[in-house]
Amino acid sequence: MAERRAAPEKKAAGRAAIGYAKPRSYEELRAVLSSGTVHFPKRLRQVAIFLWQHPGEVALGTIGRVAEQAGVQPSTLVRFAQIFGYSGFSDFQALFKEHVKASWPEGRREGAEQPDPAESDPNVHLVKGLAAAAQAALARLGESFEPSRFERMAEILAGADLIYLVGSKRAFPVTAYLSVTLLQQGVRSVLVDNVGSSAHDQIGCVGPRDAVLAVSFSPYNSITPDLVAIAHERGARIVAITDSTFSPLVPLAEMWLEVVEAEFAGFRSLSASLAVGMALAHAVSARRGRVSG
Amino acid sequence: MAERRAAPEKKAAGRAAIGYAKPRSYEELRAVLSSGTVHFPKRLRQVAIFLWQHPGEVALGTIGRVAEQAGVQPSTLVRFAQIFGYSGFSDFQALFKEHVKASWPEGRREGAEQPDPAESDPNVHLVKGLAAAAQAALARLGESFEPSRFERMAEILAGADLIYLVGSKRAFPVTAYLSVTLLQQGVRSVLVDNVGSSAHDQIGCVGPRDAVLAVSFSPYNSITPDLVAIAHERGARIVAITDSTFSPLVPLAEMWLEVVEAEFAGFRSLSASLAVGMALAHAVSARRGRVSG
DNA sequence: CCGATTCTGGAAAAGGACTTCGAAAATCCC
DNA sequence: GGGATTTTCGAAGTCCTTTTCCAGAATCGG
């Protein structure tokens, strides 16, 4: 197979220009195909057209089936894939599989969209409203996320001897889930849950080598700031997840992240906080793994 | 990937064992699985749950990959397929392929998606991925929500003397938030939190006028089913939020809702469950207000 | 019109996926 | 508690899929 560069003055005769980098995604492949700069001979063009029109068949079928439907020999498909730099059809097919898989769970739109008459049902309205609010909060999270601050928080937590998780009322589910997750990942942590009103005593045991992750949302009338203040006095490193710069946690914390939750019908979602929390857990566990592994 | 024809005279092994005709479509399979009349041993149940929750993976993957993701041996998948009367996994897989292919409209044209340059930061990727997964789960929730079942659950809970909230591990944050919310709304409830290992004693106090709201996700290896079973014996009304028809809570519950959470990097979101939980809390409180006000 | 190059088709080899099977483990039942 | 049954595991075997390869056909250029 002789190498030839895309000749500028050539009429792009015959041979497809292999000057193209191997497409790494289905979208890239489509872009290349639609650019029109590649001129294929008859059979290969047939292949390109079929791929374009029936990506699902390509993803789900065998080379034999695809070849049959496209009206070519299996070996033609292999050659086509190799022109784009793949080792063979299997490699090439993975692109399609990935694409279909990626758009499967969420892209499931079955049947025609009917204007839902049940929308007037107050329950449906409530659930959809709560879901929409949570989605909005998650979308904002994706936009306003600050990687460098997140990074610092993860570093602080990963460097701690023991991680204390503090959060009450609304914030408690977040710390509770964090506790479950961190323990599953083998990261030692203490959930300050105030069982037996022992929260002050629990937090009274923190030392300079420990870290506290505090979660709190407005109104800031819980005992969380008190507990964090104690930990602060004892020299622990403090990081926080909260919903405004006016939170009493902010002056105490070495680093903090702002996560604004959405509200609907008086109920606040926790989705964004949970997502950040999970990401933190993962980041901490990853750093720990590196150190102790 | 080997695609092989059904051998004509194979011994139709387990088929008689459960007496089900071979499902001819994916929908039929789902119907049989959800009928709840089939009782699988542990590994086969694991398979059923995975098939239920990840049809895309089954359709696109090889037997090896699917087995790995489901946490079983490849041969287990073959046995599962044969129980339903198929000659092997390939035959069975064709069902899934067809289903995926059918719900892939050919004329799909997606807009140009530019990859965010900051996306390469692993932290950003993680947070955005978790957020996207949660959003997907919430979107699904909006589509598959069943108002009538929700209504019944709210009625049951509203009519109860005392509401017991049961959930452990991952599910605990959901019940915890429910507890906070219900108490705020003036609805009497008990969070069964197993502090002091007193969960069995707590649940031992339920009576026929009480209701239990249980939350559990796969793998169903927590103590939640045990506790619910006790409550069931004592005549309490049971409702559940869980993620498949194979949950041990389903046979115990008078009414249940399926909420499938999304997963990313091994972390499951709780967004959809929390949204449903909040909606339930609101609905219950609204009904109570009507009665007692 | 003829030579050189490229493209195509088909068969054989290589590779991998699926299936089968028997022993070990777990579970059930008396 | 012990035997019988069911279930699971793991590896060997079989078959299909994929790839490679080359001769013949088609096309391009002179």
XYZ file of C-alpha atoms (C1' of nucleotides) in Angstrom:
646
model
C 0.000 0.000 0.000
C 1.864 3.029 -1.229
C 1.768 6.149 0.865
C 0.694 9.197 -0.913
C 0.035 12.663 0.365
C -3.011 14.609 -0.626
C -1.746 16.306 -3.716
C -2.971 19.891 -3.928
C -3.172 20.087 -7.692
C -4.404 16.583 -8.255
C -7.980 16.044 -9.209
C -8.144 13.769 -6.163
C -8.161 10.883 -8.498
C -8.847 7.430 -7.231
C -6.976 6.863 -4.044
C -8.522 8.307 -0.935
C -6.333 10.815 0.769
C -4.868 9.124 3.799
C -3.553 12.350 5.115
C -6.505 12.284 7.495
C -5.990 11.388 11.075
C -7.874 8.378 12.330
C -11.277 9.570 13.556
C -11.564 8.974 17.254
C -15.309 9.290 17.509
C -18.364 8.710 15.452
C -18.927 12.427 15.121
C -15.456 12.900 13.718
C -16.030 10.177 11.204
C -19.238 11.766 10.067
C -17.483 15.080 9.739
C -14.818 13.575 7.525
C -17.335 11.733 5.392
C -19.520 14.765 4.914
C -16.640 17.046 4.126
C -16.715 15.698 0.612
C -12.984 15.938 0.239
C -12.557 12.195 0.096
C -13.311 10.562 -3.228
C -13.964 6.871 -3.051
C -14.129 4.316 -5.816
C -17.436 2.670 -6.462
C -17.572 -0.059 -3.832
C -16.041 2.018 -1.116
C -18.471 4.797 -1.837
C -21.264 2.287 -1.470
C -19.880 1.453 1.945
C -19.660 5.078 2.973
C -23.255 5.680 1.999
C -24.460 2.695 3.923
C -22.538 3.654 7.029
C -23.986 7.115 6.797
C -27.539 5.935 6.500
C -27.566 2.908 8.771
C -25.243 3.389 11.710
C -27.455 1.183 13.828
C -26.999 -1.776 11.507
C -23.278 -1.317 11.568
C -23.176 -1.200 15.343
C -25.396 -4.210 15.936
C -24.540 -6.484 13.026
C -21.655 -8.712 11.996
C -19.351 -7.884 9.176
C -21.130 -10.429 7.052
C -24.543 -8.997 7.624
C -23.397 -5.430 7.079
C -21.589 -6.402 3.891
C -24.663 -8.134 2.586
C -26.916 -5.181 3.319
C -24.460 -2.766 1.792
C -24.067 -4.978 -1.255
C -20.331 -5.508 -0.950
C -17.888 -8.169 0.149
C -16.790 -8.388 3.784
C -13.255 -7.710 2.751
C -14.356 -4.416 1.274
C -15.491 -3.306 4.686
C -12.148 -4.232 6.140
C -10.372 -2.253 3.475
C -12.599 0.704 4.132
C -11.781 0.625 7.816
C -8.089 0.327 7.089
C -8.148 3.343 4.835
C -9.096 5.345 7.895
C -6.263 3.905 9.885
C -8.065 1.194 11.799
C -6.629 -2.263 12.118
C -9.797 -3.815 10.821
C -13.539 -3.841 10.897
C -13.850 -4.692 14.576
C -11.879 -1.654 15.569
C -13.947 0.480 13.297
C -17.197 -0.979 14.508
C -16.353 -0.063 18.086
C -16.883 3.562 17.092
C -20.448 2.820 16.135
C -21.114 0.707 19.183
C -19.896 3.432 21.454
C -22.050 5.968 19.753
C -25.178 3.888 19.984
C -24.500 2.936 23.568
C -23.859 6.518 24.586
C -27.117 7.719 23.182
C -29.138 4.786 24.356
C -30.196 5.388 27.945
C -31.135 9.012 27.610
C -31.957 9.033 23.939
C -34.823 6.662 24.395
C -37.759 8.357 22.837
C -40.355 5.759 22.105
C -43.425 6.569 20.142
C -44.771 9.978 19.309
C -44.706 12.636 21.954
C -48.235 13.178 23.024
C -49.179 16.302 24.877
C -49.579 14.668 28.227
C -53.103 15.178 29.520
C -51.993 13.910 32.911
C -49.808 16.969 33.250
C -52.600 18.643 35.088
C -52.416 15.935 37.739
C -50.898 17.753 40.694
C -48.702 14.785 41.517
C -47.228 14.675 38.045
C -46.701 18.381 38.149
C -44.944 18.080 41.479
C -42.610 15.291 40.459
C -41.777 16.875 37.136
C -41.254 20.208 38.798
C -38.911 18.756 41.369
C -37.064 16.875 38.674
C -36.757 19.964 36.515
C -35.505 22.016 39.430
C -32.892 19.429 40.237
C -31.825 19.276 36.607
C -31.459 23.024 36.524
C -29.251 22.948 39.598
C -27.100 20.256 38.002
C -26.803 22.274 34.824
C -25.655 25.324 36.769
C -23.171 23.171 38.582
C -21.622 22.139 35.302
C -21.229 25.758 34.254
C -19.937 27.326 37.420
C -17.704 24.547 38.607
C -14.244 25.682 39.654
C -11.707 22.926 39.176
C -8.838 24.597 41.000
C -10.818 25.086 44.193
C -12.147 21.574 43.961
C -8.623 20.337 43.517
C -7.423 22.089 46.667
C -10.292 20.667 48.667
C -9.515 17.183 47.511
C -5.862 17.661 48.401
C -6.696 18.830 51.906
C -9.042 15.940 52.532
C -6.700 13.391 51.056
C -3.896 14.612 53.257
C -5.894 14.294 56.444
C -5.451 11.578 58.993
C -9.160 11.288 59.591
C -12.039 13.027 57.834
C -14.908 14.363 59.892
C -18.186 14.901 58.079
C -20.463 17.549 59.527
C -23.906 18.456 58.314
C -27.320 18.706 59.872
C -30.901 19.070 58.776
C -31.017 19.203 55.015
C -27.306 18.748 54.718
C -27.274 15.541 56.673
C -28.215 13.295 53.750
C -25.229 14.654 51.867
C -22.778 13.857 54.630
C -24.479 10.523 55.196
C -23.994 9.505 51.588
C -20.444 10.792 51.684
C -19.803 8.676 54.721
C -21.120 5.548 53.035
C -19.093 6.237 49.920
C -15.840 7.091 51.631
C -15.993 4.035 53.851
C -16.686 1.868 50.811
C -13.596 3.306 49.189
C -11.566 2.500 52.241
C -11.142 6.119 53.309
C -11.433 6.515 57.048
C -14.093 9.007 57.993
C -16.368 9.911 60.866
C -19.937 10.987 60.343
C -20.817 13.495 63.041
C -24.446 12.569 63.451
C -25.227 13.934 66.865
C -26.633 10.634 68.070
C -26.882 10.880 71.829
C -26.094 14.578 71.485
C -22.475 13.578 71.269
C -21.571 15.804 68.355
C -19.623 18.246 70.479
C -17.702 15.407 72.058
C -16.997 13.829 68.690
C -15.710 17.043 67.250
C -13.765 17.637 70.452
C -11.447 14.842 69.424
C -10.228 16.373 66.198
C -6.578 17.245 65.914
C -4.371 19.289 63.578
C -3.814 16.277 61.356
C -7.517 15.807 60.763
C -9.788 17.534 58.300
C -13.424 18.514 58.517
C -15.779 18.578 55.564
C -18.769 20.673 56.500
C -21.960 21.001 54.493
C -24.515 23.642 55.253
C -27.291 25.502 53.479
C -29.216 28.620 54.357
C -30.821 29.302 56.723
C -27.662 28.748 58.683
C -29.285 28.087 62.001
C -28.045 24.619 62.676
C -25.282 23.550 64.997
C -22.938 22.946 62.105
C -21.094 26.286 62.402
C -20.613 25.725 66.139
C -19.058 22.350 65.557
C -16.859 23.652 62.792
C -15.716 26.512 64.976
C -14.595 24.067 67.639
C -12.700 22.038 65.086
C -11.148 25.238 63.808
C -9.893 26.167 67.242
C -8.356 22.756 67.617
C -6.342 23.326 64.474
C -8.079 20.995 62.066
C -8.147 21.838 58.398
C -11.627 22.885 57.315
C -13.281 22.630 53.937
C -16.907 23.354 53.201
C -19.716 22.971 50.717
C -22.252 25.716 51.146
C -24.599 27.898 49.168
C -23.371 31.432 49.536
C -20.446 33.524 50.593
C -22.459 34.646 53.611
C -22.408 31.219 55.137
C -20.823 31.188 58.594
C -18.682 28.349 57.344
C -16.857 30.511 54.833
C -14.647 32.454 57.272
C -13.732 29.256 59.053
C -12.907 27.209 55.998
C -9.532 26.977 54.335
C -11.320 26.300 51.069
C -14.963 26.098 50.119
C -17.201 25.479 47.151
C -20.426 27.244 46.353
C -23.227 24.924 45.343
C -26.604 26.471 44.792
C -29.492 24.078 44.943
C -32.767 24.589 43.189
C -36.058 24.903 44.952
C -39.536 23.874 43.949
C -42.715 24.149 45.991
C -40.604 24.830 49.027
C -38.548 21.677 48.649
C -34.873 21.995 47.954
C -33.067 19.401 45.918
C -29.747 17.970 46.969
C -28.669 16.741 43.570
C -25.904 19.224 42.926
C -24.452 18.853 46.406
C -24.520 15.106 46.110
C -22.796 15.227 42.757
C -20.039 17.429 44.113
C -19.803 15.226 47.165
C -19.433 12.090 45.094
C -16.796 13.723 42.965
C -14.910 14.727 46.087
C -15.100 11.218 47.454
C -13.726 9.874 44.213
C -10.960 12.424 44.038
C -9.914 11.813 47.629
C -9.949 8.071 47.219
C -7.929 8.376 44.019
C -5.250 10.421 45.779
C -5.213 8.085 48.740
C -4.862 5.122 46.435
C -1.832 6.707 44.872
C -0.208 7.372 48.222
C -0.898 4.166 50.052
C -0.987 1.843 47.023
C -18.566 -12.031 17.991
C -19.999 -15.344 17.039
C -23.486 -15.399 15.731
C -24.693 -18.877 15.441
C -27.801 -20.639 14.373
C -29.986 -22.452 16.805
C -29.225 -26.141 16.840
C -32.399 -27.963 15.835
C -32.450 -30.888 18.217
C -30.979 -29.425 21.354
C -32.392 -30.701 24.594
C -34.845 -28.031 25.614
C -33.381 -27.951 29.067
C -34.767 -25.696 31.741
C -37.684 -24.525 29.727
C -40.098 -27.006 31.189
C -38.774 -26.123 34.595
C -40.533 -22.804 34.671
C -43.120 -23.529 32.084
C -42.712 -20.311 30.143
C -42.848 -20.094 26.423
C -39.839 -18.533 24.780
C -40.310 -14.767 24.622
C -40.230 -13.601 21.037
C -39.572 -9.944 21.707
C -37.818 -7.765 24.182
C -41.108 -6.470 25.505
C -42.309 -9.989 26.109
C -39.149 -10.779 27.994
C -39.573 -7.758 30.197
C -43.136 -8.736 30.852
C -42.141 -12.222 31.920
C -39.365 -10.918 34.127
C -41.578 -8.380 35.815
C -44.403 -10.824 36.338
C -42.577 -11.798 39.486
C -43.589 -15.416 39.223
C -40.137 -16.592 38.276
C -37.808 -17.184 41.184
C -34.141 -17.221 40.316
C -31.194 -18.319 42.398
C -28.626 -15.730 43.270
C -26.465 -15.570 40.161
C -29.345 -15.853 37.774
C -31.147 -13.113 39.629
C -28.051 -10.966 39.267
C -28.254 -11.572 35.560
C -31.919 -10.681 35.429
C -31.292 -7.420 37.235
C -28.466 -6.485 34.944
C -30.450 -7.254 31.825
C -33.290 -5.212 33.207
C -31.191 -2.189 33.935
C -28.637 -2.242 31.120
C -30.230 -3.527 27.941
C -27.863 -1.418 25.867
C -24.802 -3.117 27.242
C -26.300 -6.497 26.530
C -27.094 -5.572 22.957
C -23.723 -4.064 22.113
C -21.319 -6.137 24.146
C -19.883 -9.614 23.899
C -20.841 -12.355 26.296
C -17.569 -11.839 28.104
C -18.047 -8.135 28.601
C -21.645 -8.519 29.725
C -20.711 -11.272 32.151
C -17.981 -9.126 33.621
C -20.250 -6.160 34.099
C -22.971 -8.274 35.627
C -20.471 -9.966 37.908
C -21.080 -13.514 36.721
C -19.427 -16.134 34.538
C -20.166 -16.262 30.812
C -21.646 -19.683 31.225
C -24.185 -18.267 33.633
C -25.497 -16.064 30.877
C -25.829 -19.058 28.618
C -27.737 -20.943 31.286
C -30.017 -17.987 31.779
C -30.778 -17.834 28.081
C -31.425 -21.548 27.953
C -33.866 -21.380 30.830
C -35.999 -19.240 28.584
C -35.780 -21.690 25.756
C -33.037 -20.141 23.694
C -30.244 -22.225 22.302
C -27.655 -19.931 23.816
C -26.598 -16.399 24.483
C -26.362 -15.343 20.860
C -29.954 -16.212 20.222
C -30.986 -14.405 23.334
C -28.887 -11.382 22.550
C -30.617 -10.987 19.216
C -33.695 -9.890 21.158
C -31.794 -7.012 22.638
C -30.149 -6.080 19.378
C -33.488 -5.914 17.675
C -34.906 -3.749 20.385
C -32.037 -1.301 20.300
C -32.072 -1.189 16.545
C -35.802 -0.601 16.489
C -35.535 2.399 18.756
C -32.807 3.915 16.629
C -34.539 6.032 14.057
C -32.453 6.152 10.935
C -32.878 9.802 10.213
C -31.117 10.909 13.330
C -29.146 14.063 12.796
C -27.315 15.399 15.749
C -25.965 18.908 15.889
C -22.282 19.635 16.030
C -20.940 19.096 19.505
C -17.751 20.833 20.314
C -15.704 19.172 23.000
C -14.987 21.563 25.832
C -11.246 22.142 26.078
C -11.445 22.157 29.891
C -13.130 18.786 29.670
C -9.757 17.132 29.774
C -9.399 18.057 33.442
C -10.353 14.814 35.149
C -12.138 16.641 37.949
C -14.277 18.600 35.540
C -15.025 15.469 33.643
C -16.011 13.709 36.828
C -18.330 16.410 38.087
C -19.920 16.947 34.703
C -20.317 13.239 34.236
C -21.985 12.806 37.594
C -24.218 15.774 36.895
C -25.151 14.451 33.471
C -25.921 11.022 34.868
C -28.152 12.522 37.517
C -29.904 14.636 34.935
C -30.521 11.588 32.797
C -32.055 9.766 35.728
C -34.312 12.723 36.428
C -35.353 12.879 32.791
C -36.271 9.208 32.834
C -38.200 9.774 36.011
C -40.315 12.398 34.313
C -41.119 10.014 31.493
C -41.867 6.848 33.346
C -43.646 8.291 36.330
C -46.887 6.531 37.186
C -49.295 8.903 38.884
C -51.839 6.322 39.934
C -49.308 4.219 41.791
C -47.846 7.320 43.367
C -51.318 8.355 44.424
C -51.961 5.042 46.146
C -48.668 5.235 47.971
C -49.445 8.717 49.222
C -52.884 7.580 50.374
C -51.449 4.676 52.295
C -48.850 6.815 53.992
C -51.294 9.600 54.740
C -53.689 7.169 56.340
C -51.098 5.734 58.660
C -50.876 6.464 62.315
C -47.091 6.581 62.259
C -44.754 6.372 59.291
C -41.625 4.275 59.609
C -38.796 5.073 57.214
C -36.454 2.231 56.393
C -33.339 2.390 54.228
C -29.730 1.473 54.674
C -26.446 2.017 52.878
C -27.038 4.109 49.773
C -30.724 4.409 50.521
C -30.206 5.906 53.930
C -29.699 9.477 52.728
C -33.073 9.274 51.041
C -34.887 8.191 54.177
C -32.923 10.686 56.205
C -34.027 13.553 54.015
C -37.567 12.245 54.071
C -37.447 12.179 57.816
C -36.284 15.773 58.022
C -38.923 16.891 55.557
C -41.830 15.009 57.068
C -41.043 16.243 60.554
C -40.812 19.791 59.252
C -44.249 19.356 57.758
C -45.595 18.123 61.028
C -46.016 14.552 59.879
C -45.047 12.099 62.565
C -42.435 9.679 61.359
C -39.711 7.441 62.656
C -36.389 7.074 60.912
C -35.192 3.542 61.452
C -31.509 4.281 61.598
C -30.171 1.244 63.403
C -28.356 3.344 65.991
C -27.450 1.039 68.809
C -28.495 -1.832 66.576
C -32.021 -1.133 67.642
C -33.578 -1.343 64.220
C -35.248 -4.669 64.893
C -36.658 -3.372 68.140
C -37.877 -0.196 66.482
C -39.612 -2.093 63.754
C -40.922 -4.522 66.339
C -43.228 -1.791 67.575
C -45.129 -1.278 64.360
C -48.793 -2.103 64.323
C -51.529 -2.534 61.720
C -52.330 1.164 61.801
C -48.772 2.120 60.883
C -47.139 2.284 57.494
C -43.586 1.578 56.408
C -41.838 3.370 53.576
C -38.867 1.301 52.540
C -36.151 2.369 50.118
C -33.647 -0.074 48.685
C -31.377 -0.347 45.666
C -29.516 -3.233 44.143
C -27.513 -5.069 45.324
C -30.198 -5.900 47.817
C -27.924 -7.157 50.523
C -28.825 -4.830 53.348
C -30.999 -5.513 56.328
C -33.855 -3.520 54.868
C -35.778 -6.538 53.558
C -35.504 -8.248 56.947
C -36.944 -5.254 58.715
C -39.720 -4.867 56.209
C -40.576 -8.533 56.503
C -41.010 -8.124 60.241
C -43.242 -5.130 59.737
C -45.204 -7.098 57.175
C -45.806 -9.909 59.625
C -47.028 -7.449 62.162
C -49.678 -6.231 59.762
C -48.285 -2.826 58.833
C -48.968 -1.406 55.419
C -45.854 -1.421 53.290
C -44.862 0.842 50.428
C -41.487 0.878 48.723
C -39.198 2.801 46.426
C -36.778 0.494 44.671
C -35.003 0.041 41.382
C -36.318 -3.135 39.872
C -39.057 -5.663 40.094
C -36.569 -8.131 41.530
C -36.154 -6.233 44.732
C -37.052 -8.335 47.741
C -39.239 -5.442 48.820
C -41.635 -5.891 45.923
C -43.434 -9.020 47.141
C -43.799 -7.477 50.583
C -45.104 -4.121 49.487
C -48.689 -3.185 48.968
C -47.539 -0.639 46.410
C -44.142 0.303 45.054
C -42.484 2.649 42.618
C -39.585 1.866 40.322
C -36.902 4.516 40.333
C -33.789 3.720 38.356
C -30.822 5.836 39.260
C -27.999 6.666 36.911
C -24.462 5.606 37.491
C -21.204 7.248 36.581
C -17.712 6.076 37.415
C -19.234 3.622 39.831
C -21.127 6.269 41.780
C -24.858 6.166 41.776
C -26.856 9.334 42.009
C -29.804 9.668 44.350
C -31.450 12.540 42.551
C -34.444 10.705 41.179
C -35.158 8.926 44.437
C -34.917 12.150 46.350
C -37.279 13.883 43.962
C -39.838 11.124 44.335
C -39.337 11.166 48.066
C -39.903 14.885 48.274
C -43.006 14.614 46.179
C -44.298 11.880 48.455
C -43.627 13.976 51.520
C -45.520 16.841 50.010
C -48.437 14.698 48.935
C -48.707 13.072 52.334
C -48.542 16.365 54.141
C -51.172 17.824 51.845
C -53.551 14.977 52.606
C -52.899 15.180 56.309
C -53.554 18.891 56.283
C -56.931 18.272 54.716
C -57.868 15.686 57.290
C -56.670 17.283 60.481
C -57.198 20.912 59.530
C -4.441 1.093 -28.284
C -1.399 -0.687 -24.673
C 0.931 -0.745 -20.237
C 0.652 0.307 -15.451
C -1.841 0.954 -11.493
C -5.761 0.452 -8.674
C -9.742 -1.942 -7.245
C -12.564 -5.996 -6.489
C -13.945 -10.687 -5.345
C -13.381 -14.903 -3.184
C -11.003 -18.519 -0.551
C -8.069 -19.954 3.114
C -5.857 -18.969 7.596
C -6.043 -16.912 12.101
C -8.351 -15.517 15.869
C -11.829 -15.113 19.148
C -16.546 -15.942 20.895
C -19.757 -19.075 22.334
C -20.978 -23.398 24.099
C -20.447 -27.628 26.586
C -19.278 -30.377 30.398
C -17.791 -32.198 34.838
C -16.345 -31.165 39.406
C -16.880 -28.255 43.446
C -19.773 -25.468 46.252
C -23.995 -24.128 48.104
C -28.565 -24.999 49.252
C -32.551 -27.574 50.384
C -35.048 -31.087 52.657
C -35.764 -34.722 55.579
C -26.902 -33.100 60.882
C -26.360 -35.641 56.637
C -27.624 -36.870 52.075
C -29.630 -35.321 47.751
C -30.417 -31.798 44.685
C -29.469 -27.601 42.679
C -26.344 -24.103 41.325
C -21.968 -22.218 40.127
C -17.440 -22.137 38.380
C -13.739 -22.777 35.154
C -11.552 -24.642 31.226
C -11.507 -27.230 26.966
C -13.567 -27.711 22.522
C -16.077 -26.167 18.545
C -17.585 -23.134 15.359
C -18.188 -18.639 13.341
C -16.165 -14.303 12.416
C -12.637 -11.671 10.912
C -8.580 -10.948 8.525
C -5.205 -11.773 5.034
C -3.799 -12.594 0.527
C -3.640 -12.965 -4.431
C -5.352 -13.371 -9.009
C -8.397 -11.263 -12.202
C -11.054 -7.197 -13.680
C -11.493 -2.431 -14.256
C -9.638 2.026 -14.764
C -6.348 5.586 -15.724
C -2.592 7.666 -18.321
C 0.203 8.058 -22.255
